[in-house]
Short mmCIF file of C-alpha atoms and ligand atoms in Angstrom, two decimals:
data_model
loop_
_atom_site.label_atom_id
_atom_site.label_comp_id
_atom_site.label_asym_id
_atom_site.label_seq_id
_atom_site.Cartn_x
_atom_site.Cartn_y
_atom_site.Cartn_z
CA MET A 1 -22.57 7.58 24.43
CA THR A 2 -24.31 9.47 21.59
CA SER A 3 -22.60 8.65 18.00
CA TYR A 4 -22.98 11.99 16.13
CA GLN A 5 -22.76 11.15 12.79
CA SER A 6 -19.48 10.56 11.00
CA ASP A 7 -17.46 12.92 8.95
CA ILE A 8 -13.92 11.93 9.16
CA THR A 9 -11.31 10.80 7.23
CA ALA A 10 -8.47 9.59 7.81
CA ILE A 11 -5.15 9.43 5.27
CA VAL A 12 -2.42 6.70 6.67
CA GLY A 13 1.32 6.30 4.52
CA ALA A 14 0.55 2.40 3.03
CA GLN A 15 4.43 2.10 2.39
CA TRP A 16 7.46 3.73 3.82
CA GLY A 17 6.72 7.04 3.84
CA ASP A 18 7.10 9.21 0.96
CA GLU A 19 3.45 8.50 -1.54
CA GLY A 20 2.61 11.53 -1.92
CA LYS A 21 -0.15 11.66 1.45
CA GLY A 22 1.01 15.18 1.38
CA LYS A 23 -0.60 15.88 -2.28
CA ILE A 24 -3.81 13.69 -1.45
CA THR A 25 -4.09 15.31 2.10
CA ASP A 26 -4.06 18.63 0.69
CA PHE A 27 -7.04 17.54 -2.53
CA PHE A 28 -9.10 16.85 0.43
CA ALA A 29 -8.46 20.13 2.75
CA GLY A 30 -9.97 22.42 1.30
CA ASN A 31 -13.78 20.64 1.78
CA SER A 32 -11.94 20.26 5.61
CA ASP A 33 -12.29 22.47 8.43
CA TYR A 34 -10.03 21.24 10.46
CA VAL A 35 -6.48 19.33 9.43
CA VAL A 36 -5.46 16.92 12.22
CA ARG A 37 -1.59 15.53 12.80
CA PHE A 38 -1.66 13.19 14.73
CA HIS A 39 1.26 11.30 15.79
CA GLY A 40 5.62 11.76 14.68
CA GLY A 41 7.79 14.84 14.43
CA ASN A 42 9.41 16.91 12.80
CA ASN A 43 11.38 14.05 11.04
CA ALA A 44 8.82 13.50 8.79
CA GLY A 45 8.06 15.46 5.62
CA HIS A 46 5.43 16.50 3.16
CA THR A 47 6.29 18.14 -0.22
CA VAL A 48 2.44 20.74 -1.29
CA ILE A 49 2.28 21.87 -4.46
CA VAL A 50 0.02 23.70 -4.94
CA ASP A 51 -0.59 26.91 -7.90
CA GLY A 52 2.95 26.66 -9.13
CA GLU A 53 3.82 27.78 -4.64
CA THR A 54 6.26 24.43 -2.72
CA TYR A 55 5.23 24.31 0.30
CA LYS A 56 7.44 22.57 2.50
CA LEU A 57 5.89 20.93 5.94
CA HIS A 58 7.00 19.32 8.34
CA LEU A 59 5.85 19.89 11.79
CA ILE A 60 1.88 21.27 9.94
CA PRO A 61 0.00 19.95 9.28
CA SER A 62 -0.44 20.37 5.11
CA GLY A 63 -4.83 22.07 4.99
CA ILE A 64 -2.31 24.55 6.44
CA VAL A 65 -2.08 25.89 3.03
CA TYR A 66 -5.36 26.47 2.23
CA GLY A 67 -6.13 28.70 4.65
CA SER A 68 -9.77 27.92 5.94
CA PRO A 69 -9.59 25.14 8.03
CA VAL A 70 -8.30 24.73 12.05
CA SER A 71 -4.59 22.21 11.60
CA ILE A 72 -4.27 20.88 14.92
CA ILE A 73 -1.19 18.89 16.38
CA ALA A 74 -2.18 16.64 18.45
CA ASN A 75 -1.34 15.34 21.69
CA GLY A 76 0.03 12.46 19.51
CA VAL A 77 2.66 14.49 17.84
CA VAL A 78 6.36 15.26 19.44
CA VAL A 79 6.84 19.70 19.07
CA ASP A 80 10.33 20.70 18.06
CA PRO A 81 9.11 24.37 19.84
CA LYS A 82 11.80 26.19 17.83
CA ALA A 83 11.48 24.83 14.95
CA LEU A 84 6.87 24.98 15.46
CA ILE A 85 7.69 28.42 15.19
CA ASP A 86 10.35 28.73 12.63
CA GLU A 87 7.47 26.65 10.53
CA ILE A 88 4.76 29.45 11.36
CA ALA A 89 6.43 31.84 9.89
CA TYR A 90 7.62 29.45 6.74
CA VAL A 91 4.05 30.04 6.08
CA ILE A 92 3.20 33.79 7.65
CA ASN A 93 5.43 34.35 5.05
CA LYS A 94 4.25 32.73 2.49
CA GLY A 95 1.28 35.10 3.14
CA ILE A 96 -1.11 32.37 5.43
CA THR A 97 -2.72 33.53 8.39
CA PRO A 98 -2.07 30.48 10.72
CA LYS A 99 -5.09 28.87 11.65
CA LEU A 100 -3.34 26.75 14.69
CA MET A 101 -4.11 24.37 17.69
CA VAL A 102 -0.87 22.85 19.38
CA SER A 103 -2.23 19.99 21.94
CA ASP A 104 -1.75 21.53 25.61
CA ARG A 105 -0.39 17.38 26.03
CA ALA A 106 2.05 16.69 22.64
CA HIS A 107 5.01 15.96 24.32
CA VAL A 108 7.91 18.68 23.43
CA ILE A 109 11.84 17.20 21.69
CA MET A 110 14.72 19.30 24.18
CA PRO A 111 18.14 19.76 23.20
CA TYR A 112 18.99 17.02 25.19
CA HIS A 113 16.62 14.84 22.54
CA ILE A 114 18.37 15.86 20.06
CA ALA A 115 22.20 15.29 21.71
CA LEU A 116 20.31 11.63 22.79
CA ASP A 117 20.22 10.99 19.34
CA SER A 118 22.90 11.97 17.87
CA VAL A 119 24.73 10.08 20.73
CA LEU A 120 23.42 6.41 19.97
CA SER A 121 22.61 6.85 16.16
CA GLY A 122 26.69 5.14 16.96
CA HIS A 123 25.12 2.42 19.32
CA GLN A 124 21.20 2.12 16.52
CA ALA A 125 24.08 1.52 13.45
CA LYS A 126 22.49 -0.71 11.06
CA LEU A 127 19.71 -2.01 13.15
CA ALA A 128 17.35 0.52 13.42
CA ALA A 129 15.44 2.68 10.50
CA GLY A 130 19.22 5.54 10.11
CA SER A 131 17.46 8.96 12.24
CA THR A 132 16.67 12.36 11.12
CA GLY A 133 18.31 13.00 14.18
CA ARG A 134 15.65 15.72 15.65
CA GLY A 135 15.37 14.14 18.93
CA ILE A 136 12.23 11.87 17.75
CA ALA A 137 12.54 8.60 19.96
CA PRO A 138 14.55 10.23 22.43
CA VAL A 139 11.58 12.33 23.79
CA TYR A 140 9.03 9.53 23.03
CA ALA A 141 11.02 6.96 25.24
CA ASP A 142 10.83 10.48 27.60
CA LYS A 143 7.27 9.54 27.83
CA MET A 144 7.74 6.11 28.55
CA PHE A 145 9.45 6.97 31.25
CA ARG A 146 7.24 9.54 32.06
CA ASN A 147 10.29 12.32 32.39
CA GLY A 148 8.61 13.99 29.13
CA ILE A 149 7.88 17.08 29.15
CA ARG A 150 4.31 19.05 27.54
CA ILE A 151 3.25 21.78 26.15
CA ILE A 152 1.29 22.70 29.14
CA ASP A 153 4.17 22.92 31.48
CA LEU A 154 6.09 25.57 29.61
CA LEU A 155 3.68 28.13 30.16
CA GLU A 156 4.19 26.87 33.82
CA PRO A 157 7.42 27.42 34.97
CA ASP A 158 7.48 26.80 38.16
CA ILE A 159 6.58 22.58 36.78
CA PHE A 160 8.52 23.43 33.92
CA LYS A 161 11.14 24.14 36.54
CA GLU A 162 10.84 20.28 38.82
CA LYS A 163 10.67 18.76 35.45
CA LEU A 164 12.90 19.97 33.79
CA LYS A 165 15.76 18.56 36.98
CA LYS A 166 13.88 15.49 36.55
CA GLY A 167 14.45 14.69 33.25
CA TYR A 168 17.72 16.95 31.51
CA SER A 169 19.65 15.44 35.09
CA PHE A 170 18.75 11.00 33.04
CA SER A 171 19.80 12.75 29.40
CA LYS A 172 22.74 14.08 31.05
CA ASN A 173 23.98 11.12 33.17
CA LEU A 174 22.62 9.00 29.93
CA ILE A 175 25.17 10.71 27.22
CA GLU A 176 28.12 11.00 29.38
CA LYS A 177 27.79 8.16 31.35
CA ALA A 178 26.31 5.64 29.96
CA LEU A 179 27.82 6.02 26.50
CA GLY A 180 29.77 8.03 27.23
CA GLY A 181 28.59 11.82 25.20
CA THR A 182 28.91 14.98 25.77
CA PHE A 183 26.22 18.10 27.10
CA ASP A 184 27.37 21.29 28.02
CA ILE A 185 23.92 23.04 26.46
CA SER A 186 23.41 24.26 30.89
CA MET A 187 19.43 24.03 32.53
CA ASP A 188 19.32 27.66 33.33
CA SER A 189 20.15 28.66 28.94
CA ILE A 190 16.85 25.54 28.52
CA TYR A 191 15.18 26.99 31.24
CA ASP A 192 15.53 30.32 29.42
CA ASP A 193 14.38 29.56 25.74
CA TYR A 194 12.25 27.03 26.63
CA ILE A 195 9.63 29.45 28.90
CA GLU A 196 10.76 32.05 25.94
CA TYR A 197 9.24 29.35 23.60
CA GLY A 198 6.07 28.92 25.80
CA ASN A 199 5.01 32.46 25.59
CA LYS A 200 5.34 32.35 21.61
CA LEU A 201 3.61 29.05 21.42
CA ASN A 202 0.66 30.31 24.32
CA SER A 203 -1.61 31.33 21.92
CA TYR A 204 -1.64 28.32 20.17
CA VAL A 205 -2.26 25.79 22.57
CA CYS A 206 -5.43 24.38 23.92
CA ASP A 207 -6.97 20.91 24.79
CA THR A 208 -7.67 19.96 21.39
CA SER A 209 -9.11 16.81 22.31
CA VAL A 210 -12.21 18.83 23.30
CA GLU A 211 -11.63 20.62 20.63
CA LEU A 212 -11.97 18.10 17.99
CA PHE A 213 -14.99 16.42 19.79
CA ASN A 214 -17.13 19.35 19.66
CA ALA A 215 -16.03 19.91 16.07
CA HIS A 216 -17.47 16.34 15.43
CA LYS A 217 -20.79 16.80 17.54
CA SER A 218 -20.94 20.39 15.85
CA GLY A 219 -21.76 18.17 11.74
CA LYS A 220 -17.36 19.72 11.68
CA SER A 221 -15.09 17.67 9.27
CA ILE A 222 -12.60 16.70 9.91
CA LEU A 223 -9.22 15.12 7.93
CA PHE A 224 -6.40 13.11 9.89
CA GLU A 225 -2.77 13.49 8.11
CA GLY A 226 -0.48 10.14 8.44
CA ALA A 227 3.49 10.88 8.19
CA GLN A 228 5.60 8.31 7.48
CA GLY A 229 4.04 4.44 6.26
CA ILE A 230 2.83 1.11 7.68
CA SER A 231 6.77 -0.22 7.22
CA LEU A 232 7.36 2.12 9.67
CA ASP A 233 4.94 1.44 12.53
CA VAL A 234 6.63 1.14 16.18
CA ASP A 235 4.51 -2.11 16.39
CA HIS A 236 3.26 -3.08 12.69
CA GLY A 237 6.67 -2.68 11.20
CA ILE A 238 9.76 -4.06 10.13
CA TYR A 239 11.14 -3.26 13.11
CA PRO A 240 13.99 -1.84 14.39
CA TYR A 241 13.38 -0.11 11.79
CA THR A 242 10.82 1.12 12.10
CA THR A 243 9.87 5.38 13.39
CA SER A 244 9.63 6.02 17.22
CA SER A 245 5.87 6.18 16.70
CA ASN A 246 2.77 3.97 15.10
CA THR A 247 1.69 5.21 11.79
CA ALA A 248 -1.43 3.53 11.39
CA ALA A 249 -4.03 4.97 11.42
CA GLY A 250 -4.49 3.12 15.28
CA HIS A 251 -2.86 5.39 16.84
CA ILE A 252 -5.59 8.36 15.75
CA SER A 253 -7.20 7.21 18.64
CA THR A 254 -4.37 7.73 21.38
CA GLY A 255 -3.08 10.58 19.27
CA THR A 256 -6.03 12.01 19.12
CA GLY A 257 -8.82 11.82 22.04
CA VAL A 258 -11.15 10.70 19.25
CA SER A 259 -12.81 7.42 18.92
CA PHE A 260 -12.08 5.14 16.53
CA ARG A 261 -16.33 4.40 16.05
CA ASP A 262 -16.31 7.64 14.52
CA ILE A 263 -13.39 7.11 11.46
CA GLY A 264 -16.00 6.83 8.55
CA LYS A 265 -13.31 6.71 5.88
CA ILE A 266 -9.66 5.72 6.39
CA ILE A 267 -7.74 6.42 3.27
CA GLY A 268 -4.34 4.45 2.47
CA VAL A 269 -1.89 6.16 0.36
CA VAL A 270 -0.45 3.73 -2.17
CA LYS A 271 2.51 5.21 -4.87
CA ALA A 272 2.97 2.73 -7.73
CA TYR A 273 6.27 1.83 -7.08
CA LEU A 274 8.56 2.32 -3.65
CA SER A 275 11.09 3.83 -2.54
CA ARG A 276 13.01 4.16 1.63
CA VAL A 277 15.16 6.78 3.47
CA GLY A 278 17.24 4.65 5.26
CA GLU A 279 18.78 0.95 6.81
CA SER A 280 16.75 -2.31 6.71
CA PRO A 281 15.83 -5.20 4.06
CA LEU A 282 13.60 -4.06 0.71
CA PRO A 283 13.01 -7.24 -0.67
CA THR A 284 11.36 -5.24 -4.10
CA GLU A 285 15.36 -3.44 -4.23
CA ILE A 286 16.18 -1.85 -7.75
CA HIS A 287 19.28 -1.01 -8.52
CA GLY A 288 22.54 0.62 -11.12
CA GLU A 289 20.78 2.38 -13.84
CA GLU A 290 17.85 1.35 -13.33
CA ALA A 291 16.96 2.29 -10.41
CA ASN A 292 19.24 5.95 -10.96
CA ASN A 293 16.54 6.74 -13.68
CA LEU A 294 13.47 5.58 -11.09
CA ARG A 295 15.04 7.70 -8.66
CA GLU A 296 15.86 10.79 -10.81
CA LYS A 297 11.40 9.89 -12.55
CA GLY A 298 10.43 9.82 -9.45
CA ALA A 299 11.99 13.06 -7.25
CA GLU A 300 12.35 10.64 -4.86
CA TYR A 301 15.33 12.72 -2.53
CA GLY A 302 13.77 13.07 0.81
CA THR A 303 12.11 16.34 1.99
CA THR A 304 13.78 17.03 5.62
CA THR A 305 17.27 15.59 4.83
CA GLY A 306 17.91 15.42 1.01
CA ARG A 307 18.74 12.00 1.23
CA PRO A 308 19.50 9.98 -2.10
CA ARG A 309 16.03 7.25 -1.37
CA ARG A 310 16.44 3.10 -2.28
CA VAL A 311 13.69 2.77 -4.51
CA GLY A 312 12.00 -0.51 -5.72
CA TRP A 313 9.02 -2.22 -7.31
CA LEU A 314 5.42 -1.94 -6.07
CA ASP A 315 5.60 -5.46 -3.35
CA LEU A 316 1.76 -5.86 -2.81
CA VAL A 317 2.52 -7.89 0.24
CA GLN A 318 3.04 -4.68 2.24
CA VAL A 319 0.24 -3.31 1.10
CA ARG A 320 -2.25 -6.32 1.79
CA GLN A 321 -0.51 -5.84 5.20
CA ALA A 322 -1.95 -2.01 5.41
CA VAL A 323 -5.16 -3.02 4.23
CA ARG A 324 -5.93 -5.07 7.08
CA VAL A 325 -3.46 -2.94 10.31
CA ASN A 326 -5.22 0.01 8.93
CA GLY A 327 -8.58 -1.52 8.14
CA LEU A 328 -8.70 1.01 4.86
CA THR A 329 -11.58 1.68 3.39
CA GLU A 330 -9.65 3.13 0.20
CA ILE A 331 -6.38 3.12 -1.37
CA ALA A 332 -5.30 6.57 -3.02
CA LEU A 333 -2.62 5.28 -5.82
CA THR A 334 0.25 8.80 -6.52
CA LYS A 335 2.78 8.93 -8.86
CA LEU A 336 1.92 6.41 -11.81
CA ASP A 337 2.42 9.05 -14.30
CA ILE A 338 6.00 8.81 -13.09
CA LEU A 339 5.30 4.50 -14.94
CA ASN A 340 4.95 6.21 -18.29
CA GLY A 341 7.19 4.00 -20.65
CA PHE A 342 8.04 1.21 -18.63
CA LYS A 343 7.76 -1.37 -21.20
CA THR A 344 6.12 -3.96 -18.92
CA LEU A 345 6.19 -3.32 -14.64
CA PRO A 346 6.56 -5.47 -12.33
CA ILE A 347 4.88 -6.09 -9.67
CA CYS A 348 5.40 -7.91 -6.49
CA ILE A 349 2.20 -10.55 -4.86
CA SER A 350 4.49 -12.64 -2.29
CA TYR A 351 7.93 -13.74 -0.96
CA GLU A 352 9.21 -16.89 -1.11
CA ILE A 353 10.75 -17.84 1.61
CA GLU A 354 13.37 -20.67 2.28
CA GLY A 355 10.96 -21.84 -0.03
CA LYS A 356 7.08 -21.36 0.66
CA GLN A 357 5.41 -18.59 -0.88
CA VAL A 358 4.43 -15.99 1.52
CA LYS A 359 1.82 -13.88 1.12
CA GLU A 360 1.77 -11.87 4.53
CA MET A 361 4.92 -9.25 6.06
CA PRO A 362 7.48 -11.93 8.32
CA ALA A 363 7.53 -11.11 11.92
CA SER A 364 11.19 -11.96 11.62
CA LEU A 365 14.42 -10.42 11.05
CA HIS A 366 16.01 -14.00 9.38
CA ASP A 367 12.79 -14.49 7.07
CA TYR A 368 12.46 -11.00 5.77
CA ARG A 369 16.33 -10.73 4.88
CA CYS A 370 15.85 -14.21 2.68
CA ALA A 371 12.23 -12.75 1.96
CA LYS A 372 12.93 -13.36 -2.24
CA PRO A 373 10.02 -10.66 -3.99
CA VAL A 374 7.65 -12.94 -6.12
CA TYR A 375 6.68 -10.90 -9.20
CA THR A 376 3.84 -10.34 -11.86
CA SER A 377 4.82 -8.99 -13.91
CA LEU A 378 1.63 -6.09 -16.42
CA PRO A 379 2.04 -4.24 -19.71
CA GLY A 380 3.03 -1.06 -19.09
CA TRP A 381 1.06 2.51 -20.93
CA GLY A 382 2.82 5.53 -23.10
CA ASP A 383 1.90 8.81 -22.55
CA LEU A 384 -0.58 10.18 -20.39
CA PRO A 385 -3.05 12.62 -22.87
CA ASN A 386 -2.34 15.88 -21.82
CA ASN A 387 -5.21 17.53 -19.20
CA ILE A 388 -5.95 13.54 -19.24
CA TRP A 389 -7.56 14.27 -14.91
CA ASP A 390 -11.05 16.85 -17.13
CA MET A 391 -10.98 12.93 -18.79
CA GLY A 392 -11.50 11.38 -16.11
CA PHE A 393 -10.86 7.26 -15.05
CA ASP A 394 -12.49 6.46 -18.81
CA ALA A 395 -10.07 8.09 -20.30
CA LEU A 396 -6.84 6.43 -18.81
CA PRO A 397 -5.46 4.01 -20.79
CA LYS A 398 -6.67 0.44 -20.81
CA THR A 399 -3.10 -1.14 -19.59
CA MET A 400 -3.39 1.43 -16.72
CA LYS A 401 -6.21 0.45 -15.76
CA GLU A 402 -5.61 -3.19 -15.69
CA TYR A 403 -3.19 -2.59 -13.54
CA ILE A 404 -5.49 -0.47 -11.12
CA SER A 405 -6.88 -3.44 -11.36
CA TYR A 406 -4.91 -5.69 -10.49
CA ILE A 407 -3.62 -4.07 -7.10
CA GLU A 408 -7.40 -4.46 -6.23
CA THR A 409 -8.62 -7.50 -6.64
CA GLU A 410 -4.68 -8.38 -5.54
CA VAL A 411 -5.31 -6.99 -1.72
CA GLU A 412 -8.77 -6.27 -2.02
CA CYS A 413 -8.55 -2.89 -1.53
CA PRO A 414 -10.77 -0.16 -3.81
CA VAL A 415 -8.81 2.48 -5.46
CA LYS A 416 -10.69 5.99 -5.72
CA ILE A 417 -8.04 8.54 -6.25
CA ILE A 418 -5.35 8.54 -9.46
CA SER A 419 -2.63 10.82 -8.70
CA VAL A 420 -1.19 11.24 -11.83
CA GLY A 421 1.51 14.42 -11.27
CA PRO A 422 2.36 16.85 -8.21
CA GLN A 423 -0.17 19.03 -8.53
CA ARG A 424 -3.94 19.35 -7.25
CA HIS A 425 -5.43 19.45 -10.26
CA GLU A 426 -4.09 16.08 -11.66
CA THR A 427 -5.63 13.68 -9.49
CA ILE A 428 -8.20 12.32 -10.78
CA LEU A 429 -11.27 10.45 -9.18
CA ARG A 430 -14.12 6.83 -10.15
P1 GDP B 1 4.28 12.11 1.48
O1 GDP B 1 5.31 12.73 3.11
O2 GDP B 1 4.11 11.01 1.87
O3 GDP B 1 3.83 13.86 1.53
O4 GDP B 1 5.99 12.70 0.93
P2 GDP B 1 6.32 13.11 0.11
O5 GDP B 1 6.40 14.96 -0.33
O6 GDP B 1 8.14 13.19 0.69
O7 GDP B 1 7.04 13.00 -2.35
C1 GDP B 1 5.84 13.22 -1.77
C2 GDP B 1 6.28 13.63 -3.56
O8 GDP B 1 5.61 13.65 -4.25
C3 GDP B 1 6.31 15.71 -3.54
O9 GDP B 1 6.65 16.19 -4.12
C4 GDP B 1 4.95 15.69 -3.85
O10 GDP B 1 4.38 16.29 -4.52
C5 GDP B 1 4.97 14.67 -5.39
N1 GDP B 1 3.20 13.89 -5.52
C6 GDP B 1 2.87 13.23 -5.52
N2 GDP B 1 1.69 13.06 -5.98
C7 GDP B 1 2.44 12.70 -6.67
C8 GDP B 1 1.88 12.42 -8.22
O11 GDP B 1 0.72 11.09 -8.71
N3 GDP B 1 3.46 12.65 -9.30
C9 GDP B 1 4.07 13.31 -9.14
N4 GDP B 1 4.83 13.14 -9.90
N5 GDP B 1 3.70 13.43 -8.04
C10 GDP B 1 3.56 13.28 -7.85
#
């Protein structure tokens, strides 16, 4: 088969999510013909600020705020149709006409998935990442059980009825008989609501894999927007403290139907410190006054849930894995401005686990719980000059350049994008 010139870029999280992927995606979206989500659902949250206007998006790709690129919700995404309809209304309200396509193969979050999520949170207790309660794990589980309902089914009433009967009774039994919960919404009312959602979404639904294939063939540029980050990847992350999908770039192929050999550039977004929502050990976590200051300065509160995020120092063991597993071609380093004024900046370069130096993420939960961060401390920088983004990389403080160069050497990946503020223009390219 012919291989076409690649103008395909992927942007993925290299930590625990909330690294600023939305901002970096938005930065590139203007030059893209398509911006595509390939996994996860409305458990993700991106904040994009353009010309002082803030956009909070959960399901629709951040590129929507540009107006010109086509936004695609591909087959690897799980869609709560009501949430999508509301988000479409939100962007229309902001004055944007959404150019949106939704994969006919994307799986649909049903009310019983949300109910199951809530019943399951007691069962998961502290041995899983805290759920956002949006039905994400149950819908992915149903996909694998082959009980799932796909967007196309909402457009075919007879098939929908057939599949709903199967999915409904399975989940209702699970909720009530296995897990001791209750689920009172009738199958008929779900049927009516979801047929109505299908009617509302019908004009957006298509085979997005074929659309992307043809777009690539005709030289259009495509941007893949990851949600969450590598440590939340269900295979490579800190299982079971992960999300229920693959966040790594490798999932782009199955989650969109675009071959991995066509992806030219893979950008990993790394925040200059760490934040994490929910359970799991976090070796570089900081506490008390120091943590409060960093959390306040960095506004580390969840976009979707509003939960205060745990915070810590940059962990290069984690970033090293992100570089390897995603095949990162470059790093976008964000929120460097939040570290302005720190005298020294600790960076974790390895873990000490029961007396051994470990440079790669352990699979063993026992080891991860015991991991003690080994830090190198680098000198900080003061305040950045105003309009530093207009002055370019060379004008950055010497200690900041040394900090960046240290990261590059440790993880063997170039830092090509430097972000020093939430707004689109507060970005320096190298
Ligand atoms: P995402 O899910 O990875 O897109 O990240 P979030 O949207 O949850 O969190 C990133 C937050 O940091 C957003 O509020 C961004 O506007 C903001 N942000 C992104 N880059 C920078 C930066 O370089 N400096 C500052 N101060 N804020 C940033």
